[in-house]
Coordinates of C-alpha atoms in Angstrom, one line a residue:
M1498 CA 55.6 106.9 -13.1
D1499 CA 51.9 106.2 -12.8
E1500 CA 49.2 108.9 -12.9
L1501 CA 48.6 108.9 -9.1
E1502 CA 52.3 109.3 -8.3
R1503 CA 52.5 112.2 -10.8
Y1504 CA 49.6 114.0 -9.1
R1505 CA 51.3 113.5 -5.7
Q1506 CA 54.5 115.0 -7.0
E1507 CA 52.7 118.0 -8.2
L1508 CA 51.0 118.4 -4.8
D1509 CA 54.4 118.1 -3.1
E1510 CA 55.8 120.9 -5.2
I1511 CA 52.7 123.1 -4.6
N1512 CA 52.9 122.4 -0.8
A1513 CA 56.5 123.5 -0.8
E1514 CA 55.6 126.7 -2.6
I1515 CA 52.7 127.4 -0.2
H1516 CA 55.0 126.8 2.7
R1517 CA 57.6 129.2 1.3
L1518 CA 54.9 131.9 0.7
F1519 CA 53.3 131.3 4.1
V1520 CA 56.6 131.8 5.9
K1521 CA 57.1 135.0 4.0
R1522 CA 53.6 136.2 4.8
M1523 CA 54.2 135.6 8.6
E1524 CA 57.5 137.5 8.4
I1525 CA 55.8 140.4 6.9
S1526 CA 53.0 140.1 9.5
E1527 CA 55.7 140.5 12.2
K1528 CA 56.9 143.7 10.5
V1529 CA 53.3 145.0 10.3
A1530 CA 52.9 144.2 14.1
A1531 CA 56.1 146.1 14.9
Y1532 CA 54.8 149.1 12.9
K1533 CA 51.4 149.0 14.6
V1534 CA 53.0 148.9 18.1
E1535 CA 55.3 151.8 17.2
N1536 CA 52.4 153.9 15.9
N1537 CA 49.8 152.8 18.6
L1538 CA 47.7 151.0 16.0
P1539 CA 45.4 148.2 16.9
I1540 CA 46.3 144.7 15.8
Y1541 CA 42.8 143.8 14.6
Q1542 CA 41.5 146.0 11.8
K1543 CA 38.2 144.6 10.8
N1544 CA 37.6 146.7 7.7
R1545 CA 41.0 145.6 6.2
E1546 CA 40.1 141.9 6.7
N1547 CA 36.6 142.4 5.4
Q1548 CA 37.9 144.0 2.2
I1549 CA 40.1 141.0 1.6
L1550 CA 37.3 138.5 2.1
Q1551 CA 34.9 140.6 0.0
K1552 CA 37.4 140.4 -3.0
L1553 CA 37.3 136.6 -2.7
D1554 CA 33.5 136.7 -2.7
D1555 CA 33.5 138.9 -5.8
Q1556 CA 35.6 136.4 -7.7
E1557 CA 32.9 133.7 -7.5
E1558 CA 35.4 130.9 -8.2
K1559 CA 34.6 127.2 -8.1
Y1560 CA 36.4 126.7 -4.7
G1561 CA 35.3 130.1 -3.3
K1562 CA 34.1 128.8 0.1
Y1563 CA 37.3 126.8 0.6
T1564 CA 39.5 129.7 -0.4
K1565 CA 37.6 132.0 2.0
A1566 CA 38.0 129.6 4.9
L1567 CA 41.7 129.3 4.1
F1568 CA 42.2 133.1 4.1
K1569 CA 40.2 133.4 7.3
K1570 CA 42.5 130.9 9.0
M1571 CA 45.7 132.6 7.6
M1572 CA 44.5 136.0 8.9
E1573 CA 43.7 134.5 12.3
L1574 CA 47.2 133.0 12.5
S1575 CA 48.7 136.3 11.5
R1576 CA 46.8 138.1 14.2
A1577 CA 48.0 135.5 16.7
R1578 CA 51.6 136.1 15.7
Q1579 CA 51.2 139.8 15.8
N1580 CA 49.6 139.4 19.2
E1581 CA 52.9 137.9 20.4
V1582 CA 54.9 140.9 19.4
R1583 CA 52.4 143.7 19.9
G1584 CA 51.9 146.1 22.8
F1585 CA 50.5 145.3 26.2
Y1586 CA 47.1 144.7 27.6
G1587 CA 46.1 144.5 31.2
L1588 CA 43.7 144.5 34.1
L1589 CA 43.3 148.0 35.7
G1590 CA 42.1 148.2 39.2
E1591 CA 43.1 149.2 42.8
K1592 CA 43.9 145.9 44.5
L1593 CA 44.6 142.9 42.2
S1594 CA 46.6 140.4 44.2
H1595 CA 43.8 137.7 44.0
S1596 CA 43.1 138.1 40.3
Y1597 CA 43.1 135.2 37.9
S1598 CA 43.1 137.4 34.8
I1599 CA 46.7 136.8 33.6
E1600 CA 46.0 133.0 33.5
I1601 CA 42.7 133.5 31.7
H1602 CA 44.0 135.8 29.1
E1603 CA 47.1 133.7 28.5
A1604 CA 44.7 130.7 27.9
L1605 CA 42.9 132.9 25.4
G1606 CA 46.1 133.6 23.5
C1607 CA 47.2 137.0 25.0
P1608 CA 50.8 136.6 26.2
N1609 CA 51.4 140.3 27.0
Y1610 CA 48.9 140.7 29.8
N1611 CA 49.6 142.5 33.1
L1612 CA 48.0 143.5 36.3
V1613 CA 48.0 147.3 36.6
E1614 CA 47.3 148.5 40.1
A1615 CA 46.7 152.2 40.3
E1616 CA 45.2 154.8 42.6
E1617 CA 42.5 157.1 41.3
D1618 CA 44.8 160.0 40.7
E1619 CA 47.1 157.8 38.6
L1620 CA 44.5 156.7 36.0
E1621 CA 45.3 159.5 33.5
N1622 CA 49.0 158.6 33.5
V1623 CA 48.2 154.9 33.1
L1624 CA 45.9 155.5 30.2
G1625 CA 48.5 157.7 28.6
N1626 CA 51.1 154.9 28.6
G1627 CA 51.7 154.3 24.9
E1628 CA 52.6 150.6 25.5
Y1629 CA 49.0 149.6 26.3
L1630 CA 46.5 149.0 23.6
G1631 CA 43.6 147.8 25.8
F1632 CA 42.5 147.3 29.4
N1633 CA 40.0 145.3 31.4
V1634 CA 38.7 147.4 34.2
T1635 CA 37.6 146.2 37.7
I1636 CA 36.5 147.8 41.0
P1637 CA 36.5 150.6 41.9
Y1638 CA 37.0 152.2 38.5
K1639 CA 34.2 150.9 36.2
R1640 CA 32.4 154.2 36.4
K1641 CA 35.3 156.6 37.0
I1642 CA 37.1 155.3 33.9
L1643 CA 34.4 156.8 31.7
E1644 CA 35.8 160.2 32.3
Y1645 CA 38.8 159.3 30.1
C1646 CA 36.9 157.7 27.3
A1647 CA 35.9 159.7 24.2
E1648 CA 33.6 157.0 22.8
W1649 CA 31.1 154.7 24.5
S1650 CA 29.4 151.5 23.3
E1651 CA 25.6 151.4 23.4
E1652 CA 25.7 149.1 26.5
V1653 CA 28.0 151.6 28.3
K1654 CA 25.7 154.4 27.4
D1655 CA 22.8 152.6 29.1
I1656 CA 24.7 151.1 32.0
Q1657 CA 27.1 154.0 32.7
S1658 CA 29.8 151.5 33.5
A1659 CA 32.7 150.0 31.5
N1660 CA 34.9 147.0 32.1
T1661 CA 36.9 147.0 28.8
L1662 CA 38.8 149.8 27.1
V1663 CA 40.2 149.6 23.5
K1664 CA 42.6 152.2 22.1
Q1665 CA 41.3 153.6 18.9
V1666 CA 43.9 155.2 16.6
T1667 CA 43.1 157.8 14.0
Q1668 CA 45.1 159.8 11.5
K1669 CA 44.7 163.6 11.7
E1670 CA 44.6 166.0 8.8
D1671 CA 48.3 166.8 9.2
G1672 CA 49.2 163.1 8.9
T1673 CA 50.1 162.6 12.5
M1674 CA 48.4 159.8 14.5
D1675 CA 46.1 160.4 17.4
Y1676 CA 44.2 158.0 19.7
H1677 CA 41.3 157.9 22.1
W1678 CA 39.8 155.2 24.4
V1679 CA 36.6 153.4 23.5
A1680 CA 34.6 152.1 26.5
H1681 CA 32.8 148.7 26.3
N1682 CA 31.1 146.4 28.7
T1683 CA 31.6 142.7 28.3
D1684 CA 30.1 142.0 31.8
V1685 CA 26.7 141.9 30.1
L1686 CA 27.8 139.2 27.6
G1687 CA 29.7 137.3 30.3
F1688 CA 26.6 137.2 32.6
Q1689 CA 24.4 136.1 29.7
D1690 CA 26.8 133.3 28.9
M1691 CA 26.9 132.2 32.5
M1692 CA 23.1 132.1 32.7
K1693 CA 23.1 129.8 29.6
F1694 CA 25.8 127.6 31.2
A1695 CA 23.9 127.3 34.5
R1696 CA 20.6 127.0 32.7
F1697 CA 19.0 129.8 34.7
D1698 CA 16.1 131.4 32.8
L1699 CA 15.4 135.0 34.0
N1700 CA 12.4 135.4 31.7
G1701 CA 9.3 136.3 33.8
Q1702 CA 11.3 136.2 37.1
K1703 CA 11.7 138.7 39.9
V1704 CA 15.5 139.3 40.0
V1705 CA 17.0 141.0 43.1
I1706 CA 20.5 142.3 42.6
L1707 CA 22.5 142.9 45.8
G1708 CA 24.7 146.0 45.0
A1709 CA 24.4 149.0 42.8
G1710 CA 27.9 149.3 41.4
G1711 CA 29.1 148.9 37.8
V1712 CA 28.8 145.1 37.6
A1713 CA 25.3 145.3 39.3
M1714 CA 24.2 147.7 36.5
A1715 CA 25.5 145.3 33.9
V1716 CA 23.5 142.4 35.5
A1717 CA 20.4 144.6 35.6
Y1718 CA 20.8 145.4 31.9
A1719 CA 21.2 141.7 31.1
A1720 CA 18.1 140.8 33.2
H1721 CA 16.0 143.4 31.3
V1722 CA 17.2 142.0 28.0
A1723 CA 16.2 138.5 29.3
K1724 CA 12.7 139.9 30.0
A1725 CA 12.7 139.5 33.7
R1726 CA 9.4 140.4 35.3
E1727 CA 11.0 142.8 37.8
V1728 CA 14.5 143.9 38.4
V1729 CA 15.5 145.3 41.8
L1730 CA 18.8 146.9 42.7
V1731 CA 19.5 146.8 46.4
S1732 CA 22.1 149.3 47.7
R1733 CA 23.1 150.7 51.1
K1734 CA 21.3 154.0 50.8
G1735 CA 18.9 153.8 47.8
R1736 CA 15.2 153.4 47.8
D1737 CA 15.6 149.6 47.9
N1738 CA 18.2 149.0 50.6
F1739 CA 19.2 146.3 53.1
S1740 CA 17.1 147.8 55.9
N1741 CA 13.9 147.3 53.9
L1742 CA 14.9 144.1 52.1
D1743 CA 11.9 142.3 53.5
R1744 CA 9.9 144.0 50.7
H1745 CA 11.7 141.6 48.3
Y1746 CA 11.6 138.3 50.2
D1747 CA 9.6 137.1 47.2
A1748 CA 12.7 137.3 44.9
E1749 CA 13.0 134.3 42.6
V1750 CA 16.6 135.0 41.5
I1751 CA 19.2 136.5 43.8
V1752 CA 22.4 137.9 42.4
N1753 CA 25.2 139.1 44.7
A1754 CA 27.1 141.9 43.0
T1755 CA 29.0 143.1 46.0
P1756 CA 32.4 142.0 47.4
V1757 CA 30.8 140.6 50.6
G1758 CA 32.2 137.1 51.0
M1759 CA 35.2 137.6 48.8
A1760 CA 38.6 136.2 49.9
P1761 CA 40.1 136.6 52.5
N1762 CA 36.8 137.5 54.2
L1763 CA 35.3 134.0 53.7
E1764 CA 33.0 134.2 56.7
D1765 CA 31.0 137.2 55.5
E1766 CA 27.4 136.5 54.3
I1767 CA 25.3 139.3 52.7
V1768 CA 21.8 138.0 53.3
D1769 CA 20.0 135.0 55.0
L1770 CA 18.7 133.0 52.1
R1771 CA 16.2 131.2 54.4
L1772 CA 14.1 134.3 54.3
F1773 CA 13.5 134.1 50.5
S1774 CA 10.9 131.3 50.3
K1775 CA 10.4 131.7 46.5
C1776 CA 14.0 131.8 45.5
K1777 CA 14.8 129.4 42.6
A1778 CA 18.4 130.4 41.8
V1779 CA 21.3 132.1 43.5
V1780 CA 24.2 133.8 41.6
D1781 CA 27.3 135.1 43.4
L1782 CA 29.6 137.1 41.0
I1783 CA 32.5 136.5 43.4
Y1784 CA 34.9 133.9 42.0
N1785 CA 37.4 133.7 44.8
P1786 CA 36.5 131.6 46.8
H1787 CA 34.9 129.1 44.5
R1788 CA 32.0 128.7 47.0
T1789 CA 31.2 131.8 49.1
R1790 CA 29.2 131.4 52.3
L1791 CA 26.1 132.5 50.3
L1792 CA 26.5 129.7 47.8
Q1793 CA 27.2 127.2 50.5
K1794 CA 23.9 128.2 52.2
A1795 CA 22.1 127.8 48.8
E1796 CA 23.5 124.3 48.4
T1797 CA 22.4 123.4 52.0
I1798 CA 18.8 124.7 51.3
G1799 CA 18.8 123.0 47.9
I1800 CA 18.6 126.1 45.7
P1801 CA 20.5 125.8 42.4
C1802 CA 23.5 128.2 42.4
I1803 CA 26.7 129.3 40.6
G1804 CA 29.7 131.4 41.4
G1805 CA 31.3 134.1 39.3
L1806 CA 34.2 132.2 37.7
Y1807 CA 32.4 131.3 34.5
M1808 CA 31.4 134.9 34.0
L1809 CA 35.0 136.0 34.6
V1810 CA 36.2 133.7 31.8
A1811 CA 33.4 134.6 29.4
Q1812 CA 33.7 138.4 29.8
A1813 CA 37.5 138.0 29.2
A1814 CA 36.9 136.1 26.0
H1815 CA 34.6 138.8 24.7
A1816 CA 37.2 141.4 25.7
E1817 CA 39.8 139.5 23.7
T1818 CA 37.5 139.7 20.7
L1819 CA 37.5 143.4 21.0
F1820 CA 41.2 143.5 21.5
W1821 CA 42.3 141.6 18.5
G1822 CA 39.3 140.1 16.7
K1823 CA 39.4 136.4 17.6
E1824 CA 36.1 135.0 18.6
F1825 CA 35.7 132.2 21.1
D1826 CA 32.9 129.7 21.2
A1827 CA 31.1 128.3 24.3
K1828 CA 33.1 125.1 24.1
T1829 CA 36.4 127.1 24.5
I1830 CA 35.1 129.2 27.3
R1831 CA 33.8 126.1 29.2
S1832 CA 37.2 124.4 28.7
I1833 CA 39.1 127.3 30.2
Y1834 CA 36.6 127.6 33.0
K1835 CA 36.8 123.9 33.9
K1836 CA 40.6 123.9 33.7
L1837 CA 40.9 127.0 36.0
S1838 CA 38.4 125.6 38.4
F1839 CA 40.2 122.3 38.6
E1840 CA 43.6 124.0 39.1
K1841 CA 42.4 126.4 41.9
R1842 CA 40.3 124.0 43.9
N1843 CA 41.6 122.0 46.9
L1844 CA 41.1 118.3 47.3
V1845 CA 40.1 117.9 51.0
L1846 CA 39.9 114.7 52.9
I1847 CA 37.8 114.4 56.1
G1848 CA 36.9 111.4 58.2
M1849 CA 37.4 109.5 61.5
P1850 CA 40.9 109.3 63.1
G1851 CA 42.7 106.4 61.6
C1852 CA 40.6 106.2 58.5
G1853 CA 43.7 106.8 56.3
K1854 CA 43.4 110.4 55.4
S1855 CA 47.1 111.3 55.7
V1856 CA 48.5 108.3 53.8
I1857 CA 45.8 108.7 51.0
A1858 CA 46.6 112.4 50.7
K1859 CA 50.3 111.6 50.2
A1860 CA 49.5 109.0 47.6
I1861 CA 47.3 111.4 45.7
G1862 CA 50.0 114.1 46.0
K1863 CA 52.5 111.7 44.5
M1864 CA 50.4 110.8 41.5
S1865 CA 49.1 114.3 40.9
G1866 CA 52.2 116.4 41.7
R1867 CA 50.1 118.6 44.0
Q1868 CA 51.4 119.9 47.3
V1869 CA 50.1 117.9 50.3
V1870 CA 49.2 119.7 53.5
D1871 CA 48.4 117.8 56.7
L1872 CA 46.5 120.1 59.1
D1873 CA 47.8 118.4 62.3
E1874 CA 51.4 118.8 61.0
E1875 CA 50.8 122.5 60.2
I1876 CA 49.5 123.0 63.8
E1877 CA 52.6 121.2 65.2
K1878 CA 54.9 123.4 63.1
Q1879 CA 53.3 126.5 64.6
V1880 CA 53.4 125.5 68.3
K1881 CA 56.1 122.8 68.3
K1882 CA 53.7 120.4 69.9
S1883 CA 51.6 117.6 68.6
A1884 CA 47.8 117.7 68.6
E1885 CA 47.8 115.0 71.3
Q1886 CA 50.1 117.1 73.5
L1887 CA 48.1 120.3 73.1
I1888 CA 44.8 118.6 74.0
W1889 CA 46.3 116.9 77.1
E1890 CA 47.9 120.1 78.3
K1891 CA 45.4 122.8 77.3
G1892 CA 42.2 121.1 76.5
E1893 CA 40.2 120.4 73.4
A1894 CA 38.6 124.0 73.3
Y1895 CA 42.0 125.6 73.1
F1896 CA 43.1 123.1 70.4
R1897 CA 39.9 123.7 68.3
T1898 CA 40.5 127.5 68.4
L1899 CA 44.1 127.1 67.3
E1900 CA 43.0 124.6 64.6
T1901 CA 40.6 127.1 63.1
E1902 CA 43.3 129.8 63.0
V1903 CA 45.7 127.5 61.2
L1904 CA 42.9 126.3 58.9
K1905 CA 42.1 129.9 57.8
K1906 CA 45.7 130.3 56.6
V1907 CA 45.8 126.9 54.9
C1908 CA 42.5 127.5 53.1
Q1909 CA 44.0 130.6 51.4
M1910 CA 46.2 128.2 49.4
K1911 CA 45.0 127.0 46.0
G1912 CA 45.3 123.6 44.3
I1913 CA 46.5 121.6 47.3
I1914 CA 45.7 118.2 48.8
L1915 CA 44.5 118.8 52.4
A1916 CA 44.3 116.0 55.0
T1917 CA 42.3 117.3 58.0
G1918 CA 42.2 116.2 61.6
G1919 CA 39.4 113.8 62.6
G1920 CA 37.5 116.6 64.4
T1921 CA 38.2 119.4 62.0
P1922 CA 34.6 119.5 60.5
L1923 CA 32.9 119.6 63.9
T1924 CA 32.4 123.3 63.8
A1925 CA 30.3 125.3 61.4
K1926 CA 33.2 127.7 60.8
N1927 CA 35.6 125.0 59.8
K1928 CA 33.0 123.4 57.5
Q1929 CA 32.6 126.7 55.7
L1930 CA 36.4 127.2 55.4
L1931 CA 36.9 123.7 54.0
K1932 CA 34.1 124.0 51.4
A1933 CA 35.1 127.5 50.2
D1934 CA 37.7 126.3 47.8
G1935 CA 37.7 122.6 48.6
Y1936 CA 36.0 119.6 47.0
V1937 CA 35.5 117.6 50.1
Y1938 CA 35.8 113.8 50.3
Y1939 CA 34.6 111.9 53.4
I1940 CA 36.8 108.7 53.8
S1941 CA 34.6 106.1 55.4
R1942 CA 36.1 103.0 56.9
D1943 CA 34.9 100.1 59.0
I1944 CA 35.3 101.3 62.6
R1945 CA 36.9 97.9 63.5
Q1946 CA 39.7 98.8 61.2
L1947 CA 40.4 102.3 62.4
D1948 CA 43.9 102.9 63.7
M1949 CA 43.3 104.7 66.9
E1950 CA 46.7 104.4 68.5
G1951 CA 47.9 107.8 69.8
R1952 CA 44.6 109.5 68.8
P1953 CA 44.0 112.4 71.2
L1954 CA 40.2 112.4 71.4
S1955 CA 39.4 108.7 71.9
S1956 CA 40.0 108.3 75.6
D1957 CA 36.6 109.5 76.9
D1958 CA 34.5 107.9 74.2
T1959 CA 34.3 104.5 72.6
I1960 CA 35.0 104.4 68.9
E1961 CA 31.4 103.7 68.2
T1962 CA 30.2 106.7 70.3
L1963 CA 32.8 109.0 68.6
Y1964 CA 31.7 107.8 65.2
R1965 CA 28.0 108.4 65.9
K1966 CA 28.7 111.9 67.1
R1967 CA 30.9 112.9 64.2
L1968 CA 29.1 111.2 61.2
P1969 CA 26.4 114.0 60.8
H1970 CA 29.2 116.6 60.6
Y1971 CA 31.1 114.6 58.0
Q1972 CA 28.0 114.2 56.0
A1973 CA 27.2 117.9 56.2
C1974 CA 30.7 118.9 55.1
M1975 CA 31.3 116.3 52.3
D1976 CA 30.7 116.7 48.6
T1977 CA 31.0 112.9 48.2
F1978 CA 32.5 109.9 50.0
F1979 CA 34.6 106.9 49.3
I1980 CA 34.9 103.7 51.4
N1981 CA 38.5 102.8 52.3
D1982 CA 38.3 99.1 51.8
S1983 CA 41.2 98.5 49.5
T1984 CA 44.8 99.4 49.1
V1985 CA 46.0 103.0 49.6
S1986 CA 47.0 103.2 45.9
A1987 CA 43.6 102.0 44.7
I1988 CA 41.5 104.4 46.8
A1989 CA 43.9 107.3 46.0
Q1990 CA 43.5 106.6 42.3
K1991 CA 39.7 106.5 42.6
I1992 CA 39.5 109.8 44.5
W1993 CA 41.9 111.6 42.0
M1994 CA 39.9 110.4 39.0
D1995 CA 36.7 111.6 40.6
F1996 CA 38.3 115.0 41.4
E1997 CA 39.5 115.4 37.8
Q1998 CA 35.9 114.8 36.6
N1999 CA 33.9 116.8 39.2
A2000 CA 36.0 119.5 40.8

């Protein structure tokens, strides 16, 4: 046996022993987790881990930094396993049917996360449930919840609002265990992370925050930390309110911290951005839909803007750090944000009748596994008549009204491929609905190749006239366009690849 082979054999023996001891360590970690759950103890105990790492530092061995890195990783893996067998965490609020929190926290490594809907008079009982070790808190309880918290973080003391609770367990003099809730606010960190991601600098800017609730206070706190020149909170009844908003038309950054525009009320718009001539950035903390009417207006005017999904993911990551000690870097937060955005957004096809929307949608659906929805088919299902029949019998105005009603329902769906009718984007309301959660593709095709057979709106106009009328509407609605000048498979592949990259 040569010398190298002997070394390798020794390493194999050591690896086998490390594996045996690691398995034993994980088994003991599971027992520790079970004990912690039974006794309402938190999984992450920072002092205990710091003591272990300090002992390694004190030894000052040759491979100290490598040993420390190994032990940090082992403790992280132990926490992850304990996290799987521990108690529960959840989002506490009044109405949570539209929440993405379970998906986000599962992506962050928290498998035991629930949505906990409660009325105000039920809060005490919910917090007394021994199974829960931590909560995220959303509207309308971010301030009310402080009544049940014995300890507040410094941010909470300033903001008077909390969005994260962590159960703190202590041992009393008689040896029995007691617990209390510690209030934190990760909205501040989440908002700061989102500003970095969007590259919005609040330093020296006049920031107008629409709303005066818990999350608005967190944004105001973050704006002051960022050294904003002026921070204004606009409420319904305060000194700065919506009736005297003209005092602040010089706002440079506008943040919507109200629910106005949140699904399912997609048509609501809190202010007219055209009145704010100095506005450089618009932030809407709403994450559902992806693009509120406010954000769509900002895009139309040309003002940089961002919705609240990134902040939602970032604040959840900071909450998980409080729950069980694992820290998440910006790369991880961005990855979860992009994945969630991609999964929730609809791929929408618009264009002239006969341009190939329906067949392309089916091809994309087949390659992606996404549900395909054809708007004309949905209308036909509802009234048992084709679009052509409806228009001939009741007129175009009736059909367009019905089309919008059906579109409202369809646009509540997430992650679909939507093929629209040729005239769907003609109204402002329909444009807004399509863009709310949709990434919109205009399918352009040589008008000489359009298949107009059986098309209901082509009788009074030539194809050229119809095209000239509709093109500005398609351009106003689209995010981008593709020319349908190849096979269905080829154009579908191009669109899907673009959607994967940009949605």
